[in-house]
């Protein structure tokens, strides 16, 4: 059984995201905690939101791989931006990689701040490996 991603009639249609995902029984669920634009030492990679978003996604990719998953296995992304960050630059740096043939669910929000000083973006994911 495959993971079903649904874009129902009556809701906005976008090639970038789906509205509903159905994960079949027996699937392995993988949760990736919030990833920031930091290197292995924990240092912010740049003051630029686009560079931080790219690195945060790279870090999420590494975390997924550690669990045997890829970006294509992601069911839902959560992308948080610090208020005042340039959403177009940040999301634009990663949007092409988040989308796939079967686009995942995406939640994006502005927040007052993040736990890592200097971080402008944080990316979390839920992935599933169908049985």
GROMACS .gro file of C-alpha atoms in nm:
model
  131
    1UNK     CA    1   0.000   0.000   0.000
    2UNK     CA    2   0.118   0.347  -0.081
    3UNK     CA    3   0.075   0.668   0.111
    4UNK     CA    4  -0.217   0.853  -0.044
    5UNK     CA    5  -0.194   1.231  -0.083
    6UNK     CA    6  -0.522   1.399  -0.167
    7UNK     CA    7  -0.606   1.735  -0.322
    8UNK     CA    8  -0.987   1.731  -0.300
    9UNK     CA    9  -1.220   1.932  -0.522
   10UNK     CA   10  -1.345   2.242  -0.347
   11UNK     CA   11  -1.005   2.329  -0.200
   12UNK     CA   12  -0.735   2.535  -0.366
   13UNK     CA   13  -0.530   2.323  -0.607
   14UNK     CA   14  -0.154   2.371  -0.591
   15UNK     CA   15   0.126   2.162  -0.735
   16UNK     CA   16   0.328   2.254  -0.425
   17UNK     CA   17   0.117   2.083  -0.159
   18UNK     CA   18  -0.165   1.841  -0.084
   19UNK     CA   19  -0.439   1.891   0.174
   20UNK     CA   20  -0.474   1.539   0.313
   21UNK     CA   21  -0.245   1.240   0.354
   22UNK     CA   22  -0.354   0.887   0.439
   23UNK     CA   23  -0.082   0.662   0.578
   24UNK     CA   24  -0.166   0.291   0.553
   25UNK     CA   25  -0.165   0.061   0.855
   26UNK     CA   26   0.172  -0.092   0.921
   27UNK     CA   27   0.369   0.203   0.781
   28UNK     CA   28   0.679   0.318   0.968
   29UNK     CA   29   0.635   0.677   1.082
   30UNK     CA   30   0.942   0.899   1.111
   31UNK     CA   31   0.940   1.231   1.295
   32UNK     CA   32   1.217   1.481   1.225
   33UNK     CA   33   1.250   1.749   1.490
   34UNK     CA   34   1.303   2.112   1.397
   35UNK     CA   35   1.617   2.167   1.193
   36UNK     CA   36   1.784   2.507   1.172
   37UNK     CA   37   2.039   2.646   0.928
   38UNK     CA   38   2.336   2.534   1.136
   39UNK     CA   39   2.649   2.335   1.058
   40UNK     CA   40   2.767   2.026   1.249
   41UNK     CA   41   2.910   2.244   1.525
   42UNK     CA   42   2.576   2.422   1.574
   43UNK     CA   43   2.693   2.750   1.421
   44UNK     CA   44   2.450   2.946   1.204
   45UNK     CA   45   2.567   2.911   0.842
   46UNK     CA   46   2.472   3.265   0.731
   47UNK     CA   47   2.262   3.565   0.828
   48UNK     CA   48   2.063   3.512   0.504
   49UNK     CA   49   1.726   3.336   0.540
   50UNK     CA   50   1.763   3.160   0.204
   51UNK     CA   51   2.100   3.011   0.300
   52UNK     CA   52   1.963   2.911   0.640
   53UNK     CA   53   1.656   2.748   0.482
   54UNK     CA   54   1.874   2.552   0.238
   55UNK     CA   55   2.095   2.425   0.520
   56UNK     CA   56   1.797   2.343   0.742
   57UNK     CA   57   1.654   2.133   0.458
   58UNK     CA   58   1.992   1.968   0.407
   59UNK     CA   59   1.995   1.885   0.780
   60UNK     CA   60   1.643   1.741   0.753
   61UNK     CA   61   1.758   1.529   0.458
   62UNK     CA   62   2.045   1.389   0.670
   63UNK     CA   63   1.803   1.313   0.955
   64UNK     CA   64   1.560   1.138   0.720
   65UNK     CA   65   1.841   0.932   0.566
   66UNK     CA   66   1.945   0.815   0.913
   67UNK     CA   67   1.599   0.659   0.940
   68UNK     CA   68   1.605   0.514   0.587
   69UNK     CA   69   1.383   0.782   0.433
   70UNK     CA   70   1.415   1.052   0.166
   71UNK     CA   71   1.239   1.380   0.091
   72UNK     CA   72   0.991   1.182  -0.122
   73UNK     CA   73   0.876   0.996   0.191
   74UNK     CA   74   0.776   1.316   0.371
   75UNK     CA   75   0.405   1.337   0.446
   76UNK     CA   76   0.412   1.679   0.612
   77UNK     CA   77   0.654   1.970   0.642
   78UNK     CA   78   0.634   2.241   0.906
   79UNK     CA   79   0.835   2.551   0.819
   80UNK     CA   80   0.869   2.830   1.076
   81UNK     CA   81   1.011   3.172   0.991
   82UNK     CA   82   1.104   3.440   1.239
   83UNK     CA   83   0.883   3.747   1.204
   84UNK     CA   84   1.040   3.994   0.963
   85UNK     CA   85   1.229   3.727   0.766
   86UNK     CA   86   1.181   3.740   0.390
   87UNK     CA   87   0.934   3.458   0.325
   88UNK     CA   88   0.990   3.463  -0.051
   89UNK     CA   89   1.365   3.427  -0.013
   90UNK     CA   90   1.342   3.162   0.258
   91UNK     CA   91   1.065   2.949   0.116
   92UNK     CA   92   1.184   3.010  -0.238
   93UNK     CA   93   1.521   2.854  -0.152
   94UNK     CA   94   1.356   2.523  -0.058
   95UNK     CA   95   1.018   2.509  -0.235
   96UNK     CA   96   1.149   2.319  -0.537
   97UNK     CA   97   1.287   2.044  -0.316
   98UNK     CA   98   0.977   2.015  -0.098
   99UNK     CA   99   0.751   1.953  -0.394
  100UNK     CA  100   0.737   1.612  -0.556
  101UNK     CA  101   0.516   1.410  -0.788
  102UNK     CA  102   0.291   1.354  -0.485
  103UNK     CA  103   0.329   1.681  -0.293
  104UNK     CA  104   0.330   1.661   0.087
  105UNK     CA  105   0.126   1.868   0.327
  106UNK     CA  106   0.294   2.198   0.419
  107UNK     CA  107   0.238   2.425   0.716
  108UNK     CA  108   0.428   2.753   0.723
  109UNK     CA  109   0.410   3.019   0.993
  110UNK     CA  110   0.581   3.327   1.127
  111UNK     CA  111   0.694   3.307   1.490
  112UNK     CA  112   0.838   3.561   1.734
  113UNK     CA  113   1.162   3.367   1.770
  114UNK     CA  114   1.333   3.028   1.760
  115UNK     CA  115   1.539   2.842   2.017
  116UNK     CA  116   1.869   2.883   1.833
  117UNK     CA  117   2.001   3.240   1.859
  118UNK     CA  118   2.027   3.395   1.512
  119UNK     CA  119   1.811   3.128   1.347
  120UNK     CA  120   1.560   3.268   1.098
  121UNK     CA  121   1.398   2.939   0.993
  122UNK     CA  122   1.321   2.596   1.136
  123UNK     CA  123   1.201   2.295   0.938
  124UNK     CA  124   1.036   1.984   1.084
  125UNK     CA  125   0.894   1.683   0.902
  126UNK     CA  126   0.679   1.376   0.939
  127UNK     CA  127   0.763   1.097   0.696
  128UNK     CA  128   0.627   0.749   0.644
  129UNK     CA  129   0.761   0.436   0.482
  130UNK     CA  130   0.475   0.228   0.346
  131UNK     CA  131   0.478  -0.142   0.436
   0.00000   0.00000   0.00000
